[in-house]
Amino acid sequence: MNAQPKIAKRPSVCPHDCPSACALEVEVIEDARIGRVRGAKTQSYTDGVICAKVARYAERIHHPDRLTRPLRRVGAKGEGRWAPIGWDEALDEIAARFLDAERAHGAETVWPYYYAGTMGLVMRDGINRLRHAKRYSGMYATICTTMAWTGFIAGTGRLAGPDPREMAKADCVVIWGTNAVNTQVNVMHHAMRARRERGAKIVVVDIYQNSTMAQADLALLLKPGTDGALACAVMHVLFRDGLADRDYLAAYADDPAGLEAHLATRTPEWAAAITGLSVADIEAFAHLVGARKRSYFRLGYGFTRQRNGAANMHAALCIPTVTGAWAHEGGGGFHNNGAIYHWDKTLIEGLDVRDTAVRVLDQSQIGRVLTGDAEALRHGPPVTALLIQNTNPVNVAPEQALVKRGFAREDLFTVVHEQFMTDTAAMADIVLPATMFLEHDDVYQGGGHQFVMWGGKLVEAPGECRSNHEVICALAHRLGAVHPGFEMTPAEIVDRTLQASGHGTLEALKAEDWLDVQPDFRASHYLDGFAWPDGRFRFRPEWPTAPNANIGPTADAAAMPGFPDHWAVTEEADAARPFRLATSPARNFLNSSFAETPTSVAKEGPPALLIHPEDAAALGLADGAPVEIGNDRGAVRLTARPFEGLRRGVVIAEGLHPNGAHEGGAGINTLVGADAVAPYGGAAFHDVAVWARAV
Ligand SMILES: Nc1nc2c(c(=O)[nH]1)N[C@H]1C(S)=C(S)[C@@H](COP(=O)(O)OP(=O)(O)OC[C@H]3O[C@@H](n4cnc5c(=O)[nH]c(N)nc54)[C@H](O)[C@@H]3O)O[C@H]1N2
Ligand SMILES: Nc1nc2c(c(=O)[nH]1)N[C@H]1C(S)=C(S)[C@@H](COP(=O)(O)OP(=O)(O)OC[C@H]3O[C@@H](n4cnc5c(=O)[nH]c(N)nc54)[C@H](O)[C@@H]3O)O[C@H]1N2
Ligand code: SF4
Ligand SMILES: [Mo]
């Protein structure tokens, strides 16, 4: 008789780099394998909903191609020939090479490089403890959030806003520059609830007819990098038509009269010429949010990945201030809840042993750093050793041709700790196999919600995989780095960190699985004032002195607009490069992850270029034809897909596909620049001018 397999349903948290940070219910089969993954119904933001790619996580965690043993390169760099080695041998060799490099060039020659492959606080940020204890070069994390966060904080003074669950209580949800259906499905869940239960209108502002725009009542398909112009014209109409809340403005804003005067010339006609929208649509948008005080502005990352992105985020955020939406339940502006967690990361990151004189290198400029650009190296020693966890820069970083040239350097010793043989791992000298989230303990926070969540180990890892924490501690012991955090388990670190941050104990968190830390209504809606000394929202930001500075303002920061405006600094199309390219996230991949799972690969197909049918016809491109796009950074091959839901002159390459999925091996980031976006850096992934031709 066949016994039924034992299936337990266990709580966990999605660790991926996604604002939704979903609370999960995982089927664990015979304590060894996982089955279906579902959204937890008892966590009120997730509310039982998760994306399809994580629902089928068994495909990723039990993938036959997972790395399970340490590997040493035996062929030339990137050739793909490896010999398995033992962990002790691997760690001894890494330590010896790091110490050699340090003796030759000083400790700053070693660069620990990481990002958010897992968002667990211990496994993501623990690498900084080693960095600080050893005085290795620091990393200024600019690849994702810098423009968006800087732009938001420039207005409110704080990265936080009305409870994201209030979206369901809005009369209008404005989904601006985020393709939420693809990138954070829970936003749609709460917005649709508002539509169903309250008749809320959904407005989507984007540059192509993506899956989110398909759900919109009012679809605003504008030209890339023109959101500041749209915001100005909307506010012009609000003042002009008596829809500005003047009492609110007098109490809560810095200079409403100055703003109104500034906007006098920012008419809908002016904005229509810049954005490509119709005057009627701009007026309709203004009247909608002017009439519905409960308008929730859910502002995403996508529209900030432009060279004027920080300014445009601030401009969009000014609208709910002009209408006074902040004062109403279901109203206001929201981007991310980073500020509400007040983590004390001393133990995780070793902040008590940090030397602030040590140089900090720009994550997005890794190509320039590794190819010896003196400015990018901050005029310090070359980087001759890399320790990489949680990120895949050979695929995801801009200026890919430079990145590849850097990784190919014979005098660079590269260690990559990974789950799969990624484009980056393929360039390593030593590859170490990493655990996945269900194989180790960690704590998580929501960016798009307000829960602190515990994700405990549920199954054993395959082969010899070790967690990031284990690797960092083992290296610390061999490198002579001293810190209490190297002697503790992840659970001990989490417990101490929770307590130091005012979030109770780990025991208490485990008993509940998740902890709701949303500030109260008055604080969330800034009813006692915005987070500036005078308590007023800033229509006129002090850009160069806003918080979030790490390296200091960029060269053009001083030229940023005083009041919200259209700041024309994007990479404009010209005769030589007539198209504007955006590299928007695909639904079935998550950055560079999931591009190894068969279902995601099958659903996405080969790398495609969405192009307006008339542009395609002018270039002689039929559906499915090979196409090459390029600029002075390089050229990339894709498959043409004529698509009506685009403006002429705009092309979209959804990704990220592995570099090798493109014929010739040049990934899409070959075309993206790494020049630092004003005022404090960041990468303009959706702001690229290219030529296109049939091949
Ligand atoms: N063209 C273009 N490029 C982009 C973007 C874009 O929109 N367009 N988006 C950018 C953005 S927003 C971001 S955030 C970056 C992100 O780019 P990446 O940082 O590369 O993103 P991920 O794919 O999330 O994670 C990277 C790797 O972490 C590994 N990993 C996961 N968990 C663990 C773990 O516990 N330990 C270890 N050692 N490894 C682990 C995964 O296997 C994966 O290979 O890409 C940027 N690049
Ligand atoms: N499936 C999937 N989910 C993901 C990711 C993924 O790669 N795939 N990445 C994760 C990560 S790391 C992050 S940071 C988030 C990012 O998630 P989002 O906040 O959604 O940001 P993006 O996906 O970069 O871009 C969102 C939309 O902005 C559009 N856009 C580009 N330029 C402009 C512009 O000038 N104006 C306007 N209005 N819109 C513009 C893009 O075309 C895209 O449709 O998603 C996370 N979730
Ligand atoms: S929506 Fe985002 S957080 Fe939720 S399961 Fe999918 S990737 Fe993870
Ligand atoms: Mo990101």
mmCIF file of C-alpha atoms in Angstrom, residues 158-402:
data_model
loop_
_atom_site.group_PDB
_atom_site.id
_atom_site.type_symbol
_atom_site.label_atom_id
_atom_site.label_comp_id
_atom_site.label_asym_id
_atom_site.label_seq_id
_atom_site.Cartn_x
_atom_site.Cartn_y
_atom_site.Cartn_z
ATOM 1 C CA ARG A 158 10.922 60.886 5.065
ATOM 2 C CA LEU A 159 10.625 57.640 3.095
ATOM 3 C CA ALA A 160 7.196 56.558 4.296
ATOM 4 C CA GLY A 161 3.547 57.268 3.695
ATOM 5 C CA PRO A 162 -0.069 56.218 4.186
ATOM 6 C CA ASP A 163 -0.654 52.547 4.962
ATOM 7 C CA PRO A 164 -0.459 50.675 1.617
ATOM 8 C CA ARG A 165 -3.615 48.741 2.559
ATOM 9 C CA GLU A 166 -5.448 52.075 2.339
ATOM 10 C CA MET A 167 -5.243 51.750 -1.428
ATOM 11 C CA ALA A 168 -8.334 49.587 -1.064
ATOM 12 C CA LYS A 169 -10.110 52.573 0.524
ATOM 13 C CA ALA A 170 -9.221 55.042 -2.205
ATOM 14 C CA ASP A 171 -11.606 56.565 -4.741
ATOM 15 C CA CYS A 172 -8.789 56.843 -7.237
ATOM 16 C CA VAL A 173 -5.518 54.890 -7.413
ATOM 17 C CA VAL A 174 -2.810 56.469 -9.525
ATOM 18 C CA ILE A 175 -0.262 53.846 -10.547
ATOM 19 C CA TRP A 176 2.605 55.931 -11.797
ATOM 20 C CA GLY A 177 5.741 54.497 -13.397
ATOM 21 C CA THR A 178 5.361 51.029 -11.938
ATOM 22 C CA ASN A 179 4.268 48.038 -13.968
ATOM 23 C CA ALA A 180 2.626 46.535 -10.907
ATOM 24 C CA VAL A 181 1.079 43.545 -12.691
ATOM 25 C CA ASN A 182 4.626 42.438 -13.499
ATOM 26 C CA THR A 183 6.649 43.782 -10.603
ATOM 27 C CA GLN A 184 4.489 43.919 -7.470
ATOM 28 C CA VAL A 185 1.217 42.182 -8.020
ATOM 29 C CA ASN A 186 -0.237 43.066 -4.610
ATOM 30 C CA VAL A 187 -0.634 46.708 -5.624
ATOM 31 C CA MET A 188 -3.122 45.526 -8.228
ATOM 32 C CA HIS A 189 -4.918 43.379 -5.686
ATOM 33 C CA HIS A 190 -5.611 46.336 -3.392
ATOM 34 C CA ALA A 191 -6.344 48.740 -6.258
ATOM 35 C CA MET A 192 -8.847 46.307 -7.787
ATOM 36 C CA ARG A 193 -10.516 45.950 -4.439
ATOM 37 C CA ALA A 194 -11.012 49.711 -4.341
ATOM 38 C CA ARG A 195 -12.548 49.557 -7.797
ATOM 39 C CA ARG A 196 -14.820 46.658 -6.891
ATOM 40 C CA GLU A 197 -15.953 47.932 -3.509
ATOM 41 C CA ARG A 198 -15.934 51.706 -4.016
ATOM 42 C CA GLY A 199 -16.023 52.269 -7.736
ATOM 43 C CA ALA A 200 -12.524 53.699 -7.581
ATOM 44 C CA LYS A 201 -10.903 54.834 -10.818
ATOM 45 C CA ILE A 202 -7.495 53.477 -11.747
ATOM 46 C CA VAL A 203 -5.074 55.779 -13.547
ATOM 47 C CA VAL A 204 -1.861 54.394 -15.043
ATOM 48 C CA VAL A 205 1.014 56.601 -16.174
ATOM 49 C CA ASP A 206 3.584 54.761 -18.273
ATOM 50 C CA ILE A 207 5.456 54.814 -21.559
ATOM 51 C CA TYR A 208 3.910 51.701 -23.116
ATOM 52 C CA GLN A 209 0.721 49.722 -23.010
ATOM 53 C CA ASN A 210 1.934 47.173 -20.470
ATOM 54 C CA SER A 211 -0.111 44.669 -18.487
ATOM 55 C CA THR A 212 -0.843 47.271 -15.819
ATOM 56 C CA MET A 213 -2.059 49.897 -18.262
ATOM 57 C CA ALA A 214 -4.418 47.299 -19.697
ATOM 58 C CA GLN A 215 -6.322 47.567 -16.377
ATOM 59 C CA ALA A 216 -6.588 51.369 -16.367
ATOM 60 C CA ASP A 217 -9.720 53.540 -16.505
ATOM 61 C CA LEU A 218 -7.485 56.399 -17.591
ATOM 62 C CA ALA A 219 -4.297 55.399 -19.420
ATOM 63 C CA LEU A 220 -1.679 58.106 -19.795
ATOM 64 C CA LEU A 221 0.932 56.895 -22.236
ATOM 65 C CA LEU A 222 3.551 59.621 -22.271
ATOM 66 C CA LYS A 223 6.983 60.098 -23.781
ATOM 67 C CA PRO A 224 9.811 58.760 -21.599
ATOM 68 C CA GLY A 225 11.243 61.247 -19.115
ATOM 69 C CA THR A 226 8.369 63.735 -19.345
ATOM 70 C CA ASP A 227 6.528 62.996 -16.090
ATOM 71 C CA GLY A 228 7.606 66.319 -14.588
ATOM 72 C CA ALA A 229 5.771 68.183 -17.352
ATOM 73 C CA LEU A 230 2.613 66.127 -16.778
ATOM 74 C CA ALA A 231 2.734 66.781 -13.028
ATOM 75 C CA CYS A 232 3.158 70.533 -13.583
ATOM 76 C CA ALA A 233 0.200 70.776 -15.950
ATOM 77 C CA VAL A 234 -2.009 68.771 -13.592
ATOM 78 C CA MET A 235 -1.166 71.166 -10.768
ATOM 79 C CA HIS A 236 -1.709 74.153 -13.086
ATOM 80 C CA VAL A 237 -5.266 72.924 -13.725
ATOM 81 C CA LEU A 238 -5.844 72.234 -10.022
ATOM 82 C CA PHE A 239 -4.956 75.839 -9.130
ATOM 83 C CA ARG A 240 -6.740 77.285 -12.161
ATOM 84 C CA ASP A 241 -10.021 75.410 -11.587
ATOM 85 C CA GLY A 242 -10.312 75.881 -7.841
ATOM 86 C CA LEU A 243 -9.353 72.279 -7.043
ATOM 87 C CA ALA A 244 -6.265 73.109 -4.950
ATOM 88 C CA ASP A 245 -6.887 72.799 -1.214
ATOM 89 C CA ARG A 246 -5.694 76.227 -0.150
ATOM 90 C CA ASP A 247 -6.329 75.745 3.571
ATOM 91 C CA TYR A 248 -4.290 72.548 3.531
ATOM 92 C CA LEU A 249 -1.529 74.257 1.565
ATOM 93 C CA ALA A 250 -1.356 77.186 3.978
ATOM 94 C CA ALA A 251 -0.893 74.807 6.871
ATOM 95 C CA TYR A 252 1.333 72.123 5.345
ATOM 96 C CA ALA A 253 3.409 73.401 2.403
ATOM 97 C CA ASP A 254 6.489 75.587 2.104
ATOM 98 C CA ASP A 255 5.580 77.959 -0.708
ATOM 99 C CA PRO A 256 2.220 77.362 -2.390
ATOM 100 C CA ALA A 257 2.029 80.913 -3.737
ATOM 101 C CA GLY A 258 5.450 80.550 -5.305
ATOM 102 C CA LEU A 259 4.409 77.233 -6.822
ATOM 103 C CA GLU A 260 1.198 78.656 -8.246
ATOM 104 C CA ALA A 261 3.046 81.555 -9.849
ATOM 105 C CA HIS A 262 5.701 79.194 -11.229
ATOM 106 C CA LEU A 263 3.004 76.976 -12.757
ATOM 107 C CA ALA A 264 1.223 79.840 -14.538
ATOM 108 C CA THR A 265 3.052 79.043 -17.786
ATOM 109 C CA ARG A 266 2.952 75.226 -17.313
ATOM 110 C CA THR A 267 -0.357 74.877 -19.119
ATOM 111 C CA PRO A 268 -1.878 71.644 -20.435
ATOM 112 C CA GLU A 269 -0.948 72.824 -23.942
ATOM 113 C CA TRP A 270 2.680 73.274 -22.850
ATOM 114 C CA ALA A 271 2.715 69.793 -21.307
ATOM 115 C CA ALA A 272 0.915 68.194 -24.245
ATOM 116 C CA ALA A 273 3.746 69.280 -26.539
ATOM 117 C CA ILE A 274 6.363 67.769 -24.207
ATOM 118 C CA THR A 275 4.579 64.592 -23.098
ATOM 119 C CA GLY A 276 2.705 63.739 -26.273
ATOM 120 C CA LEU A 277 -0.534 63.442 -24.249
ATOM 121 C CA SER A 278 -3.708 65.236 -25.272
ATOM 122 C CA VAL A 279 -4.848 68.361 -23.437
ATOM 123 C CA ALA A 280 -8.125 66.563 -22.758
ATOM 124 C CA ASP A 281 -6.385 63.656 -21.009
ATOM 125 C CA ILE A 282 -4.283 65.974 -18.866
ATOM 126 C CA GLU A 283 -7.386 67.937 -17.848
ATOM 127 C CA ALA A 284 -9.319 64.740 -17.185
ATOM 128 C CA PHE A 285 -6.556 63.459 -14.909
ATOM 129 C CA ALA A 286 -6.428 66.753 -13.003
ATOM 130 C CA HIS A 287 -10.200 66.858 -12.567
ATOM 131 C CA LEU A 288 -10.304 63.232 -11.440
ATOM 132 C CA VAL A 289 -7.760 63.664 -8.640
ATOM 133 C CA GLY A 290 -9.067 67.133 -7.856
ATOM 134 C CA ALA A 291 -12.589 65.832 -7.309
ATOM 135 C CA ARG A 292 -11.609 62.641 -5.494
ATOM 136 C CA LYS A 293 -9.718 63.623 -2.374
ATOM 137 C CA ARG A 294 -9.106 59.986 -1.608
ATOM 138 C CA SER A 295 -6.556 59.657 -4.402
ATOM 139 C CA TYR A 296 -3.699 57.305 -3.589
ATOM 140 C CA PHE A 297 -0.579 58.028 -5.645
ATOM 141 C CA ARG A 298 1.368 54.777 -5.847
ATOM 142 C CA LEU A 299 4.654 55.979 -7.278
ATOM 143 C CA GLY A 300 7.021 53.348 -8.671
ATOM 144 C CA TYR A 301 10.683 53.047 -9.531
ATOM 145 C CA GLY A 302 10.370 52.855 -13.306
ATOM 146 C CA PHE A 303 9.823 56.528 -14.086
ATOM 147 C CA THR A 304 12.787 57.487 -11.919
ATOM 148 C CA ARG A 305 15.216 55.457 -14.052
ATOM 149 C CA GLN A 306 15.623 58.527 -16.251
ATOM 150 C CA ARG A 307 18.266 61.225 -15.928
ATOM 151 C CA ASN A 308 15.584 63.569 -14.558
ATOM 152 C CA GLY A 309 14.052 60.772 -12.454
ATOM 153 C CA ALA A 310 14.571 62.206 -8.978
ATOM 154 C CA ALA A 311 13.061 65.526 -10.071
ATOM 155 C CA ASN A 312 10.118 63.728 -11.695
ATOM 156 C CA MET A 313 9.412 61.652 -8.582
ATOM 157 C CA HIS A 314 9.279 64.856 -6.566
ATOM 158 C CA ALA A 315 7.039 66.535 -9.152
ATOM 159 C CA ALA A 316 4.504 63.682 -9.106
ATOM 160 C CA LEU A 317 4.536 63.657 -5.307
ATOM 161 C CA CYS A 318 3.591 67.339 -5.233
ATOM 162 C CA ILE A 319 0.127 66.613 -6.708
ATOM 163 C CA PRO A 320 -1.442 65.011 -3.590
ATOM 164 C CA THR A 321 -0.082 67.954 -1.625
ATOM 165 C CA VAL A 322 -1.825 70.465 -3.880
ATOM 166 C CA THR A 323 -5.130 68.574 -3.577
ATOM 167 C CA GLY A 324 -4.649 67.967 0.150
ATOM 168 C CA ALA A 325 -5.141 64.226 -0.429
ATOM 169 C CA TRP A 326 -2.709 63.422 2.385
ATOM 170 C CA ALA A 327 -5.327 64.480 4.929
ATOM 171 C CA HIS A 328 -7.801 61.782 3.834
ATOM 172 C CA GLU A 329 -7.950 58.060 4.422
ATOM 173 C CA GLY A 330 -7.015 56.348 1.159
ATOM 174 C CA GLY A 331 -5.243 59.520 0.021
ATOM 175 C CA GLY A 332 -1.650 60.742 -0.271
ATOM 176 C CA GLY A 333 1.555 59.588 -1.901
ATOM 177 C CA PHE A 334 3.425 56.360 -1.337
ATOM 178 C CA HIS A 335 6.615 54.880 -2.686
ATOM 179 C CA ASN A 336 8.330 52.797 -0.007
ATOM 180 C CA ASN A 337 8.149 52.326 3.744
ATOM 181 C CA GLY A 338 11.908 52.183 4.385
ATOM 182 C CA ALA A 339 11.863 54.719 7.218
ATOM 183 C CA ILE A 340 9.316 53.041 9.463
ATOM 184 C CA TYR A 341 11.514 50.120 10.513
ATOM 185 C CA HIS A 342 14.237 52.126 12.302
ATOM 186 C CA TRP A 343 16.615 49.162 12.260
ATOM 187 C CA ASP A 344 19.688 49.227 14.413
ATOM 188 C CA LYS A 345 22.075 47.423 12.072
ATOM 189 C CA THR A 346 25.171 47.788 14.233
ATOM 190 C CA LEU A 347 25.489 44.056 14.757
ATOM 191 C CA ILE A 348 24.523 42.948 11.243
ATOM 192 C CA GLU A 349 26.772 45.433 9.453
ATOM 193 C CA GLY A 350 29.506 45.987 12.035
ATOM 194 C CA LEU A 351 28.785 49.716 12.080
ATOM 195 C CA ASP A 352 30.679 49.999 15.390
ATOM 196 C CA VAL A 353 33.951 49.202 13.599
ATOM 197 C CA ARG A 354 33.318 51.319 10.509
ATOM 198 C CA ASP A 355 36.035 53.721 9.403
ATOM 199 C CA THR A 356 34.317 56.464 7.411
ATOM 200 C CA ALA A 357 37.625 57.461 5.811
ATOM 201 C CA VAL A 358 37.594 54.268 3.719
ATOM 202 C CA ARG A 359 36.572 54.947 0.117
ATOM 203 C CA VAL A 360 33.116 54.085 -1.168
ATOM 204 C CA LEU A 361 32.747 53.003 -4.821
ATOM 205 C CA ASP A 362 29.628 53.419 -6.946
ATOM 206 C CA GLN A 363 27.908 50.062 -7.510
ATOM 207 C CA SER A 364 26.531 51.152 -10.907
ATOM 208 C CA GLN A 365 30.004 52.146 -12.100
ATOM 209 C CA ILE A 366 31.533 48.699 -11.573
ATOM 210 C CA GLY A 367 32.604 48.672 -15.233
ATOM 211 C CA ARG A 368 34.552 51.890 -14.825
ATOM 212 C CA VAL A 369 35.975 50.766 -11.470
ATOM 213 C CA LEU A 370 37.272 47.475 -12.831
ATOM 214 C CA THR A 371 38.782 49.081 -15.923
ATOM 215 C CA GLY A 372 40.807 51.544 -13.885
ATOM 216 C CA ASP A 373 38.846 54.795 -14.301
ATOM 217 C CA ALA A 374 40.609 57.064 -11.810
ATOM 218 C CA GLU A 375 37.494 59.066 -10.981
ATOM 219 C CA ALA A 376 35.423 55.912 -10.375
ATOM 220 C CA LEU A 377 38.256 54.571 -8.164
ATOM 221 C CA ARG A 378 38.102 57.851 -6.190
ATOM 222 C CA HIS A 379 41.793 58.235 -7.067
ATOM 223 C CA GLY A 380 42.674 55.250 -4.889
ATOM 224 C CA PRO A 381 44.251 51.850 -5.564
ATOM 225 C CA PRO A 382 42.947 49.485 -8.233
ATOM 226 C CA VAL A 383 40.412 46.836 -7.279
ATOM 227 C CA THR A 384 42.256 43.507 -7.518
ATOM 228 C CA ALA A 385 39.910 41.264 -5.499
ATOM 229 C CA LEU A 386 36.102 40.970 -5.568
ATOM 230 C CA LEU A 387 33.812 39.117 -3.184
ATOM 231 C CA ILE A 388 30.320 38.944 -4.715
ATOM 232 C CA GLN A 389 27.099 37.787 -3.076
ATOM 233 C CA ASN A 390 23.466 38.310 -4.067
ATOM 234 C CA THR A 391 23.999 39.978 -7.406
ATOM 235 C CA ASN A 392 24.859 39.354 -11.033
ATOM 236 C CA PRO A 393 26.604 42.509 -12.294
ATOM 237 C CA VAL A 394 27.911 41.029 -15.566
ATOM 238 C CA ASN A 395 24.248 40.866 -16.557
ATOM 239 C CA VAL A 396 22.496 43.640 -14.600
ATOM 240 C CA ALA A 397 24.981 46.536 -14.395
ATOM 241 C CA PRO A 398 25.174 49.319 -16.999
ATOM 242 C CA GLU A 399 28.049 49.734 -19.473
ATOM 243 C CA GLN A 400 28.256 45.972 -19.859
ATOM 244 C CA ALA A 401 31.124 46.038 -22.324
ATOM 245 C CA LEU A 402 33.301 47.726 -19.681
#
